[in-house]
Amino acid sequence: MHTWVIGLDLRERSQGALHFARWVAARHRAAPADLLHLLAVHVVDAGTMRRSLRGEDFDEMMDERRRKAVAVVEEILGDKADVLVVAGDRPDERLAAAATLHGAEGLVIGRQAKANEERLVALGRVARRLVRTLPAPTWCVPPDWTEDRAGDGPILVAIDGREDCLPALRYAARMGVELGRKVLAVFVVELPEPWGEPYANLPRLLAEARDRFIEEARPEVESFLGGAGYGDMPYEVREGPVVQRLLEAADEHASPCIVTGSRKLSLVERFFTSSVGSTLAAAADRPVALVPPA
């Protein structure tokens, strides 16, 4: 059984997640054999509700939430998904538990910021926590994403030549098979800092340095893909800011989604080092999967 868990918010921010789940269900090779299970999970903040309601009203409120949750899911997914409404003070922990219990192939969540919308807080509290803990491959979807915005190109997977991106590479290859899409690996190389200043006013030399770094990276990428068992996977090497170049590649190739790995940085580590995965999840105009390390 292939189970996908969808984090359900009764506000509009989960609309994109539901549409993405429908897009997956329409293409997943397990769906025709009834081996694809969609489970929408809505978590009610039990602590807040109990403080604001009398005890005897709690069950009635839960029933009302169930009715609303079913209506929201059926509007987009029809009868293709089961709906689970649970109470808990930490929605991220409840969603993580559901994903772990069902061995989820994907955990799909919405974010606050719409596609191409600049917001101080793009992911939201629950999404940020899940992106840090990654109980399963976690898909972050803009709230306004719909199937008609899914490109017809390959799934794009970001690689950096290190072992900790292997799970993302394997997951992308698996999703390519499950969803009937090709996969394109993209490796982004950044010029070392010393190159920036001396050649800032010498475009020709800077361009030559950029081309040289790209060419020198190709054997490394081919060796990495070959060693991982994906020697025939098409790839590209680009130079520049990692997130920007990945988003450009996704646009140019009409990729329906992006897959990237995660090093599960702690809060302290995130203070000093930005996370490519979480930045992509917050900025991309399409679904982004963050895959936990092995």
PDB file of N, CA and C in Angstrom, residues 176-221:
ATOM      1  N   GLY A 176       9.688   9.262 -10.035  1.00  0.00           N
ATOM      2  CA  GLY A 176       9.642   9.273 -11.487  1.00  0.00           C
ATOM      3  C   GLY A 176       8.954   8.028 -12.026  1.00  0.00           C
ATOM      4  N   VAL A 177       9.268   6.882 -11.418  1.00  0.00           N
ATOM      5  CA  VAL A 177       8.635   5.625 -11.827  1.00  0.00           C
ATOM      6  C   VAL A 177       7.161   5.620 -11.438  1.00  0.00           C
ATOM      7  N   GLU A 178       6.867   6.007 -10.185  1.00  0.00           N
ATOM      8  CA  GLU A 178       5.488   5.951  -9.694  1.00  0.00           C
ATOM      9  C   GLU A 178       4.565   6.895 -10.466  1.00  0.00           C
ATOM     10  N   LEU A 179       5.083   8.060 -10.844  1.00  0.00           N
ATOM     11  CA  LEU A 179       4.247   9.076 -11.484  1.00  0.00           C
ATOM     12  C   LEU A 179       4.431   9.151 -12.992  1.00  0.00           C
ATOM     13  N   GLY A 180       5.291   8.293 -13.527  1.00  0.00           N
ATOM     14  CA  GLY A 180       5.479   8.273 -14.971  1.00  0.00           C
ATOM     15  C   GLY A 180       6.167   9.507 -15.514  1.00  0.00           C
ATOM     16  N   ARG A 181       7.135  10.027 -14.767  1.00  0.00           N
ATOM     17  CA  ARG A 181       7.875  11.212 -15.209  1.00  0.00           C
ATOM     18  C   ARG A 181       9.372  10.918 -15.272  1.00  0.00           C
ATOM     19  N   LYS A 182      10.054  11.582 -16.193  1.00  0.00           N
ATOM     20  CA  LYS A 182      11.507  11.520 -16.213  1.00  0.00           C
ATOM     21  C   LYS A 182      12.042  12.337 -15.043  1.00  0.00           C
ATOM     22  N   VAL A 183      13.314  12.135 -14.736  1.00  0.00           N
ATOM     23  CA  VAL A 183      13.948  12.846 -13.628  1.00  0.00           C
ATOM     24  C   VAL A 183      15.207  13.533 -14.142  1.00  0.00           C
ATOM     25  N   LEU A 184      15.392  14.773 -13.750  1.00  0.00           N
ATOM     26  CA  LEU A 184      16.578  15.544 -14.120  1.00  0.00           C
ATOM     27  C   LEU A 184      17.321  15.941 -12.851  1.00  0.00           C
ATOM     28  N   ALA A 185      18.598  15.564 -12.768  1.00  0.00           N
ATOM     29  CA  ALA A 185      19.430  15.953 -11.630  1.00  0.00           C
ATOM     30  C   ALA A 185      20.116  17.280 -11.947  1.00  0.00           C
ATOM     31  N   VAL A 186      20.114  18.183 -10.982  1.00  0.00           N
ATOM     32  CA  VAL A 186      20.752  19.487 -11.172  1.00  0.00           C
ATOM     33  C   VAL A 186      21.774  19.708 -10.064  1.00  0.00           C
ATOM     34  N   PHE A 187      22.995  19.972 -10.482  1.00  0.00           N
ATOM     35  CA  PHE A 187      24.105  20.244  -9.571  1.00  0.00           C
ATOM     36  C   PHE A 187      24.490  21.710  -9.747  1.00  0.00           C
ATOM     37  N   VAL A 188      24.493  22.457  -8.664  1.00  0.00           N
ATOM     38  CA  VAL A 188      24.828  23.880  -8.738  1.00  0.00           C
ATOM     39  C   VAL A 188      26.171  24.107  -8.059  1.00  0.00           C
ATOM     40  N   VAL A 189      27.082  24.720  -8.794  1.00  0.00           N
ATOM     41  CA  VAL A 189      28.400  25.035  -8.254  1.00  0.00           C
ATOM     42  C   VAL A 189      28.500  26.545  -8.080  1.00  0.00           C
ATOM     43  N   GLU A 190      29.057  26.959  -6.972  1.00  0.00           N
ATOM     44  CA  GLU A 190      29.248  28.382  -6.705  1.00  0.00           C
ATOM     45  C   GLU A 190      30.732  28.712  -6.775  1.00  0.00           C
ATOM     46  N   LEU A 191      31.062  29.812  -7.427  1.00  0.00           N
ATOM     47  CA  LEU A 191      32.458  30.232  -7.488  1.00  0.00           C
ATOM     48  C   LEU A 191      32.961  30.522  -6.083  1.00  0.00           C
ATOM     49  N   PRO A 192      34.182  30.105  -5.764  1.00  0.00           N
ATOM     50  CA  PRO A 192      34.744  30.431  -4.449  1.00  0.00           C
ATOM     51  C   PRO A 192      34.782  31.938  -4.249  1.00  0.00           C
ATOM     52  N   GLU A 193      34.685  32.369  -3.022  1.00  0.00           N
ATOM     53  CA  GLU A 193      34.643  33.793  -2.706  1.00  0.00           C
ATOM     54  C   GLU A 193      35.786  34.605  -3.318  1.00  0.00           C
ATOM     55  N   PRO A 194      37.040  34.099  -3.314  1.00  0.00           N
ATOM     56  CA  PRO A 194      38.129  34.918  -3.862  1.00  0.00           C
ATOM     57  C   PRO A 194      37.943  35.320  -5.316  1.00  0.00           C
ATOM     58  N   TRP A 195      37.112  34.547  -6.062  1.00  0.00           N
ATOM     59  CA  TRP A 195      36.926  34.895  -7.464  1.00  0.00           C
ATOM     60  C   TRP A 195      36.055  36.132  -7.629  1.00  0.00           C
ATOM     61  N   GLY A 196      35.205  36.399  -6.655  1.00  0.00           N
ATOM     62  CA  GLY A 196      34.227  37.461  -6.840  1.00  0.00           C
ATOM     63  C   GLY A 196      34.827  38.842  -6.985  1.00  0.00           C
ATOM     64  N   GLU A 197      35.631  39.269  -6.003  1.00  0.00           N
ATOM     65  CA  GLU A 197      36.125  40.636  -5.987  1.00  0.00           C
ATOM     66  C   GLU A 197      37.160  40.938  -7.076  1.00  0.00           C
ATOM     67  N   PRO A 198      38.226  40.115  -7.199  1.00  0.00           N
ATOM     68  CA  PRO A 198      39.254  40.478  -8.188  1.00  0.00           C
ATOM     69  C   PRO A 198      38.721  40.579  -9.609  1.00  0.00           C
ATOM     70  N   TYR A 199      37.697  39.772  -9.922  1.00  0.00           N
ATOM     71  CA  TYR A 199      37.240  39.734 -11.304  1.00  0.00           C
ATOM     72  C   TYR A 199      35.869  40.383 -11.490  1.00  0.00           C
ATOM     73  N   ALA A 200      35.457  41.135 -10.486  1.00  0.00           N
ATOM     74  CA  ALA A 200      34.130  41.741 -10.567  1.00  0.00           C
ATOM     75  C   ALA A 200      34.009  42.665 -11.770  1.00  0.00           C
ATOM     76  N   ASN A 201      35.110  43.306 -12.159  1.00  0.00           N
ATOM     77  CA  ASN A 201      35.077  44.236 -13.287  1.00  0.00           C
ATOM     78  C   ASN A 201      35.693  43.640 -14.546  1.00  0.00           C
ATOM     79  N   LEU A 202      35.896  42.341 -14.544  1.00  0.00           N
ATOM     80  CA  LEU A 202      36.479  41.676 -15.704  1.00  0.00           C
ATOM     81  C   LEU A 202      35.541  40.560 -16.150  1.00  0.00           C
ATOM     82  N   PRO A 203      34.460  40.903 -16.828  1.00  0.00           N
ATOM     83  CA  PRO A 203      33.430  39.920 -17.199  1.00  0.00           C
ATOM     84  C   PRO A 203      33.973  38.722 -17.970  1.00  0.00           C
ATOM     85  N   ARG A 204      34.924  38.959 -18.871  1.00  0.00           N
ATOM     86  CA  ARG A 204      35.421  37.852 -19.686  1.00  0.00           C
ATOM     87  C   ARG A 204      36.133  36.814 -18.831  1.00  0.00           C
ATOM     88  N   LEU A 205      37.022  37.280 -17.928  1.00  0.00           N
ATOM     89  CA  LEU A 205      37.748  36.348 -17.069  1.00  0.00           C
ATOM     90  C   LEU A 205      36.805  35.640 -16.104  1.00  0.00           C
ATOM     91  N   LEU A 206      35.814  36.371 -15.629  1.00  0.00           N
ATOM     92  CA  LEU A 206      34.848  35.760 -14.718  1.00  0.00           C
ATOM     93  C   LEU A 206      34.046  34.683 -15.443  1.00  0.00           C
ATOM     94  N   ALA A 207      33.656  34.958 -16.693  1.00  0.00           N
ATOM     95  CA  ALA A 207      32.908  33.969 -17.476  1.00  0.00           C
ATOM     96  C   ALA A 207      33.757  32.737 -17.741  1.00  0.00           C
ATOM     97  N   GLU A 208      35.051  32.950 -18.023  1.00  0.00           N
ATOM     98  CA  GLU A 208      35.945  31.815 -18.252  1.00  0.00           C
ATOM     99  C   GLU A 208      36.088  30.974 -16.992  1.00  0.00           C
ATOM    100  N   ALA A 209      36.204  31.644 -15.855  1.00  0.00           N
ATOM    101  CA  ALA A 209      36.308  30.915 -14.588  1.00  0.00           C
ATOM    102  C   ALA A 209      35.041  30.115 -14.320  1.00  0.00           C
ATOM    103  N   ARG A 210      33.902  30.727 -14.618  1.00  0.00           N
ATOM    104  CA  ARG A 210      32.623  30.042 -14.410  1.00  0.00           C
ATOM    105  C   ARG A 210      32.532  28.800 -15.295  1.00  0.00           C
ATOM    106  N   ASP A 211      32.894  28.941 -16.557  1.00  0.00           N
ATOM    107  CA  ASP A 211      32.842  27.800 -17.476  1.00  0.00           C
ATOM    108  C   ASP A 211      33.788  26.692 -17.023  1.00  0.00           C
ATOM    109  N   ARG A 212      34.952  27.084 -16.522  1.00  0.00           N
ATOM    110  CA  ARG A 212      35.922  26.083 -16.075  1.00  0.00           C
ATOM    111  C   ARG A 212      35.406  25.314 -14.867  1.00  0.00           C
ATOM    112  N   PHE A 213      34.794  26.020 -13.934  1.00  0.00           N
ATOM    113  CA  PHE A 213      34.251  25.344 -12.759  1.00  0.00           C
ATOM    114  C   PHE A 213      33.135  24.379 -13.148  1.00  0.00           C
ATOM    115  N   ILE A 214      32.313  24.780 -14.108  1.00  0.00           N
ATOM    116  CA  ILE A 214      31.226  23.906 -14.556  1.00  0.00           C
ATOM    117  C   ILE A 214      31.792  22.651 -15.205  1.00  0.00           C
ATOM    118  N   GLU A 215      32.791  22.818 -16.082  1.00  0.00           N
ATOM    119  CA  GLU A 215      33.377  21.662 -16.761  1.00  0.00           C
ATOM    120  C   GLU A 215      34.090  20.745 -15.775  1.00  0.00           C
ATOM    121  N   GLU A 216      34.749  21.325 -14.784  1.00  0.00           N
ATOM    122  CA  GLU A 216      35.445  20.504 -13.795  1.00  0.00           C
ATOM    123  C   GLU A 216      34.463  19.737 -12.914  1.00  0.00           C
ATOM    124  N   ALA A 217      33.248  20.249 -12.801  1.00  0.00           N
ATOM    125  CA  ALA A 217      32.253  19.579 -11.959  1.00  0.00           C
ATOM    126  C   ALA A 217      31.605  18.390 -12.660  1.00  0.00           C
ATOM    127  N   ARG A 218      31.612  18.376 -13.988  1.00  0.00           N
ATOM    128  CA  ARG A 218      30.903  17.322 -14.715  1.00  0.00           C
ATOM    129  C   ARG A 218      31.399  15.913 -14.377  1.00  0.00           C
ATOM    130  N   PRO A 219      32.717  15.652 -14.379  1.00  0.00           N
ATOM    131  CA  PRO A 219      33.167  14.300 -14.017  1.00  0.00           C
ATOM    132  C   PRO A 219      32.741  13.905 -12.603  1.00  0.00           C
ATOM    133  N   GLU A 220      32.729  14.885 -11.701  1.00  0.00           N
ATOM    134  CA  GLU A 220      32.306  14.607 -10.328  1.00  0.00           C
ATOM    135  C   GLU A 220      30.840  14.189 -10.288  1.00  0.00           C
ATOM    136  N   VAL A 221      30.004  14.903 -11.042  1.00  0.00           N
ATOM    137  CA  VAL A 221      28.578  14.578 -11.076  1.00  0.00           C
ATOM    138  C   VAL A 221      28.352  13.210 -11.708  1.00  0.00           C
TER     139      VAL A 221
END
